[in-house]
Amino acid sequence: MRLKLLLLTAIVTLTSACTTNQLTGRKQLLMTSVDQENEMGAQAWEEIQKKEKETSNKDQTDAVLRVGKEIAEVTTQYNFDWEFKVFESEQANAFCLPGGKVAVYTGLFKFTANDAELATVIGHEVAHAVLRHGGERMSQGALQQIGAELLRVGEVGDAWLQAYGIAASGLAILPYSRKHEYEADEVGLTLLARAGYNPESALSFWGKFGADSDSSSFAELFSTHPMSEKRLKEMRKQLPKAMQIYNTIPEKHNLGVIY
Ligand SMILES: [Zn+2]
């Protein structure tokens, strides 16, 4: 009886969970609301801050605040409670949790030559959040968990909530799918252009490393954001559209501060 009720709930949830993303026009499976996603993002942020050490490097902190603010402004995500931090770590990585909690690791600065290249990474991460990729990933994860549970014991119990818990804890460390990467690249480029940073910086940043970087610290960024020659090719295709937007921006930063 309980199983039937659960399956019924799952079916109702699924049919009401497909929403069309305004930015991409793609149908997304989302079992979470924006508020729930932002709440989970805030919780994960609390946990991460307990583990990570904030840097004392003022230049890097200032750069992330300066660039982050510009990117955040053009997203018009008024339901986001933005925060920007730089954590001390060798790894070259960054993330943006649902709700706008942005972290950059100090290792990333070895690979950024200016504000515009930093904006490339922040814009890409913010795009993942704006496009609700975290919510989508959690929904997919939860669905898999529930499927597995149903097969295993024929009844679910707390599995639904547990699955969300498991998925939420992986928000910052799970790799994104290729589809998510392409979307974040495209929307990220748009954000970069609208914030007044030269979109060519996206190609100079990602292109520097190509598809086969030898750097182990840079490999961290690839582990959560799989890079490929095809991704670069797609970005090159998106560039003219981004340049068109960039050319309409009255106050351009171009490359911004050079490091
Ligand atoms: Zn990504």
Coordinates of C-alpha atoms and ligand atoms in Angstrom, one line a residue:
M1 CA 0.0 0.0 0.0
R2 CA 2.8 2.3 1.0
L3 CA 4.7 1.5 -2.1
K4 CA 1.7 2.2 -4.4
L5 CA 1.2 5.6 -2.7
L6 CA 4.9 6.3 -3.1
L7 CA 4.9 5.4 -6.8
L8 CA 1.8 7.6 -7.3
T9 CA 3.6 10.5 -5.5
A10 CA 6.6 9.9 -7.7
I11 CA 4.6 9.9 -10.9
V12 CA 2.7 13.1 -9.9
T13 CA 6.0 14.7 -8.9
L14 CA 7.7 13.7 -12.1
T15 CA 5.0 15.0 -14.4
S16 CA 4.9 18.3 -12.5
A17 CA 8.7 18.4 -12.3
C18 CA 9.5 19.0 -15.9
T19 CA 10.0 22.7 -16.4
T20 CA 11.3 24.6 -19.4
N21 CA 14.3 26.7 -18.7
Q22 CA 13.8 30.3 -19.7
L23 CA 17.4 30.8 -20.8
T24 CA 18.0 27.6 -22.8
G25 CA 14.5 26.5 -23.8
R26 CA 15.5 23.0 -22.6
K27 CA 13.1 20.9 -20.5
Q28 CA 14.6 20.1 -17.1
L29 CA 13.6 17.5 -14.5
L30 CA 13.4 19.5 -11.3
M31 CA 11.9 17.9 -8.2
T32 CA 13.2 20.8 -6.1
S33 CA 11.9 24.4 -5.9
V34 CA 14.3 27.3 -6.2
D35 CA 13.8 28.0 -2.5
Q36 CA 14.7 24.4 -1.6
E37 CA 17.8 24.5 -3.8
N38 CA 18.9 27.8 -2.3
E39 CA 18.4 26.5 1.2
M40 CA 20.5 23.4 0.4
G41 CA 23.1 25.6 -1.2
A42 CA 23.3 27.7 2.0
Q43 CA 23.6 24.5 4.1
A44 CA 26.4 23.1 2.0
W45 CA 28.1 26.6 2.2
E46 CA 28.1 26.4 6.0
E47 CA 29.7 22.9 5.9
I48 CA 32.3 23.9 3.4
Q49 CA 33.3 27.0 5.3
K50 CA 34.0 24.9 8.4
K51 CA 36.4 22.8 6.4
E52 CA 38.1 25.4 4.2
K53 CA 40.5 28.2 5.2
E54 CA 39.9 31.7 3.9
T55 CA 43.0 33.3 2.3
S56 CA 44.7 36.3 3.8
N57 CA 45.7 37.4 0.3
K58 CA 43.9 40.8 0.0
D59 CA 44.6 41.2 -3.8
Q60 CA 42.9 37.8 -4.6
T61 CA 40.0 38.5 -2.3
D62 CA 39.5 41.9 -3.8
A63 CA 39.7 40.5 -7.3
V64 CA 37.0 37.9 -6.6
L65 CA 34.7 40.5 -4.9
R66 CA 35.2 43.0 -7.7
V67 CA 34.6 40.6 -10.6
G68 CA 32.0 38.6 -8.7
K69 CA 29.9 41.7 -8.1
E70 CA 29.9 42.6 -11.8
I71 CA 28.9 39.1 -12.9
A72 CA 26.2 38.8 -10.1
E73 CA 24.7 42.1 -11.2
V74 CA 24.0 41.0 -14.8
T75 CA 22.3 37.8 -13.7
T76 CA 19.3 39.6 -12.2
Q77 CA 18.9 36.7 -9.7
Y78 CA 17.2 38.7 -7.0
N79 CA 16.4 35.6 -5.0
F80 CA 20.2 34.9 -4.6
D81 CA 22.0 35.9 -1.5
W82 CA 25.4 36.4 -3.0
E83 CA 28.7 35.7 -1.1
F84 CA 32.2 35.5 -2.5
K85 CA 35.2 33.9 -0.8
V86 CA 38.7 32.8 -1.7
F87 CA 39.9 29.6 0.0
E88 CA 43.5 28.6 0.5
S89 CA 44.3 25.6 -1.6
E90 CA 46.7 24.3 -4.2
Q91 CA 43.9 23.2 -6.4
A92 CA 42.8 25.3 -9.3
N93 CA 39.1 25.2 -8.9
A94 CA 36.0 27.3 -8.2
F95 CA 32.3 26.7 -7.7
C96 CA 29.0 28.5 -7.2
L97 CA 26.3 26.8 -5.1
P98 CA 22.6 27.3 -5.7
G99 CA 21.6 30.7 -4.2
G100 CA 24.9 32.4 -5.2
K101 CA 27.6 31.2 -2.8
V102 CA 30.8 31.5 -4.8
A103 CA 34.2 30.2 -3.9
V104 CA 37.5 30.4 -5.7
Y105 CA 40.6 28.4 -4.6
T106 CA 43.9 30.3 -4.5
G107 CA 45.4 27.7 -6.9
L108 CA 43.3 29.1 -9.7
F109 CA 45.2 32.4 -9.7
K110 CA 48.2 30.6 -11.2
F111 CA 46.2 30.3 -14.4
T112 CA 44.4 33.7 -14.6
A113 CA 46.3 36.6 -16.2
N114 CA 43.6 39.3 -15.5
D115 CA 40.1 40.1 -14.2
A116 CA 38.5 39.0 -17.5
E117 CA 40.0 35.5 -17.2
L118 CA 38.9 35.3 -13.6
A119 CA 35.4 36.5 -14.8
T120 CA 35.4 33.7 -17.3
V121 CA 35.6 31.1 -14.5
I122 CA 33.2 32.9 -12.2
G123 CA 30.8 33.5 -15.0
H124 CA 30.9 29.8 -16.0
E125 CA 30.3 28.7 -12.3
V126 CA 27.5 31.3 -11.8
A127 CA 25.9 30.1 -15.1
H128 CA 25.7 26.5 -13.6
A129 CA 23.8 28.0 -10.6
V130 CA 21.5 30.3 -12.7
L131 CA 20.6 27.4 -14.9
R132 CA 19.7 25.3 -11.8
H133 CA 22.1 22.6 -12.8
G134 CA 22.6 21.7 -9.0
G135 CA 18.8 21.2 -8.6
E136 CA 18.7 19.1 -11.8
R137 CA 21.7 17.0 -10.6
M138 CA 20.1 16.5 -7.2
S139 CA 16.8 15.5 -8.8
Q140 CA 18.5 12.9 -11.1
G141 CA 20.6 11.6 -8.1
A142 CA 17.5 11.3 -5.9
L143 CA 15.6 9.5 -8.7
Q144 CA 18.4 7.0 -9.1
Q145 CA 18.6 6.4 -5.3
I146 CA 14.9 6.0 -5.1
G147 CA 14.9 3.6 -8.0
A148 CA 17.6 1.5 -6.4
E149 CA 15.8 1.5 -3.1
L150 CA 12.5 0.5 -4.7
L151 CA 14.3 -2.4 -6.3
R152 CA 16.1 -3.4 -3.2
V153 CA 13.5 -3.5 -0.5
G154 CA 10.3 -2.7 -2.4
E155 CA 9.6 0.2 -0.1
V156 CA 11.2 3.5 0.5
G157 CA 10.8 5.0 3.9
D158 CA 13.2 7.9 4.4
A159 CA 15.1 7.2 1.1
W160 CA 13.7 10.2 -0.6
L161 CA 15.0 12.6 2.0
Q162 CA 18.2 10.7 2.4
A163 CA 18.8 10.8 -1.3
Y164 CA 18.5 14.5 -1.3
G165 CA 20.9 14.7 1.6
I166 CA 23.5 12.6 -0.3
A167 CA 23.0 14.6 -3.4
A168 CA 23.2 17.9 -1.6
S169 CA 26.5 17.1 0.1
G170 CA 28.0 16.5 -3.4
L171 CA 26.9 19.8 -4.8
A172 CA 30.3 21.3 -5.0
I173 CA 32.4 18.2 -5.8
L174 CA 30.3 16.2 -8.4
P175 CA 31.4 16.6 -12.0
Y176 CA 28.9 18.2 -14.3
S177 CA 27.6 16.4 -17.4
R178 CA 28.7 17.5 -20.9
K179 CA 25.3 19.0 -21.6
H180 CA 25.7 21.1 -18.5
E181 CA 29.1 22.2 -19.5
Y182 CA 28.0 23.4 -22.9
E183 CA 25.1 25.3 -21.4
A184 CA 27.3 26.9 -18.7
D185 CA 29.9 27.9 -21.3
E186 CA 27.3 29.5 -23.5
V187 CA 25.5 31.4 -20.7
G188 CA 28.8 32.1 -19.0
L189 CA 30.1 33.9 -22.2
T190 CA 26.9 36.0 -22.3
L191 CA 27.4 37.0 -18.6
L192 CA 31.0 37.8 -19.3
A193 CA 30.0 40.1 -22.2
R194 CA 27.2 41.8 -20.4
A195 CA 29.4 42.5 -17.4
G196 CA 31.7 44.3 -19.8
Y197 CA 34.6 41.8 -19.9
N198 CA 36.1 40.9 -23.3
P199 CA 34.5 37.5 -24.2
E200 CA 37.7 36.5 -26.0
S201 CA 39.1 36.0 -22.6
A202 CA 37.1 32.8 -22.3
L203 CA 39.0 31.3 -25.2
S204 CA 42.3 32.6 -23.9
F205 CA 41.7 31.1 -20.5
W206 CA 40.3 27.7 -21.5
G207 CA 42.4 27.5 -24.6
K208 CA 45.6 28.0 -22.7
F209 CA 45.3 24.5 -21.4
G210 CA 43.7 22.7 -24.3
A211 CA 42.2 19.4 -23.7
D212 CA 45.3 17.8 -22.2
S213 CA 46.8 19.9 -19.4
D214 CA 49.8 18.3 -17.6
S215 CA 49.2 20.4 -14.6
S216 CA 47.8 18.3 -11.7
S217 CA 46.4 21.4 -9.9
F218 CA 44.6 22.5 -13.1
A219 CA 43.3 19.0 -13.5
E220 CA 41.0 19.7 -10.5
L221 CA 39.1 22.2 -12.6
F222 CA 38.7 19.6 -15.3
S223 CA 37.6 16.9 -12.8
T224 CA 34.5 18.9 -12.0
H225 CA 34.2 20.6 -15.4
P226 CA 35.3 18.1 -18.0
M227 CA 37.1 19.9 -20.8
S228 CA 37.4 18.8 -24.4
E229 CA 38.5 20.0 -27.8
K230 CA 34.8 20.0 -28.8
R231 CA 33.9 22.3 -25.9
L232 CA 36.5 24.8 -27.1
K233 CA 35.1 24.5 -30.7
E234 CA 31.6 25.2 -29.4
M235 CA 32.9 28.3 -27.5
R236 CA 34.5 29.6 -30.6
K237 CA 31.1 29.2 -32.4
Q238 CA 29.4 31.2 -29.6
L239 CA 32.0 34.0 -29.6
P240 CA 30.5 36.2 -32.3
K241 CA 27.2 36.4 -30.5
A242 CA 29.0 37.3 -27.2
M243 CA 31.0 39.9 -29.0
Q244 CA 27.8 41.5 -30.4
I245 CA 26.5 41.8 -26.8
Y246 CA 29.9 43.1 -25.6
N247 CA 30.0 45.8 -28.3
T248 CA 26.7 47.3 -27.0
I249 CA 28.0 47.7 -23.4
P250 CA 28.8 51.4 -22.9
E251 CA 31.3 50.9 -20.0
K252 CA 33.7 48.1 -20.9
H253 CA 36.4 46.7 -18.6
N254 CA 38.0 44.9 -21.5
L255 CA 40.6 42.7 -19.6
G256 CA 40.2 44.6 -16.3
V257 CA 43.0 44.6 -13.8
I258 CA 46.1 42.7 -15.1
Y259 CA 47.8 40.4 -12.6
Ligands
ZN1 ZN 31.3 23.7 -15.5

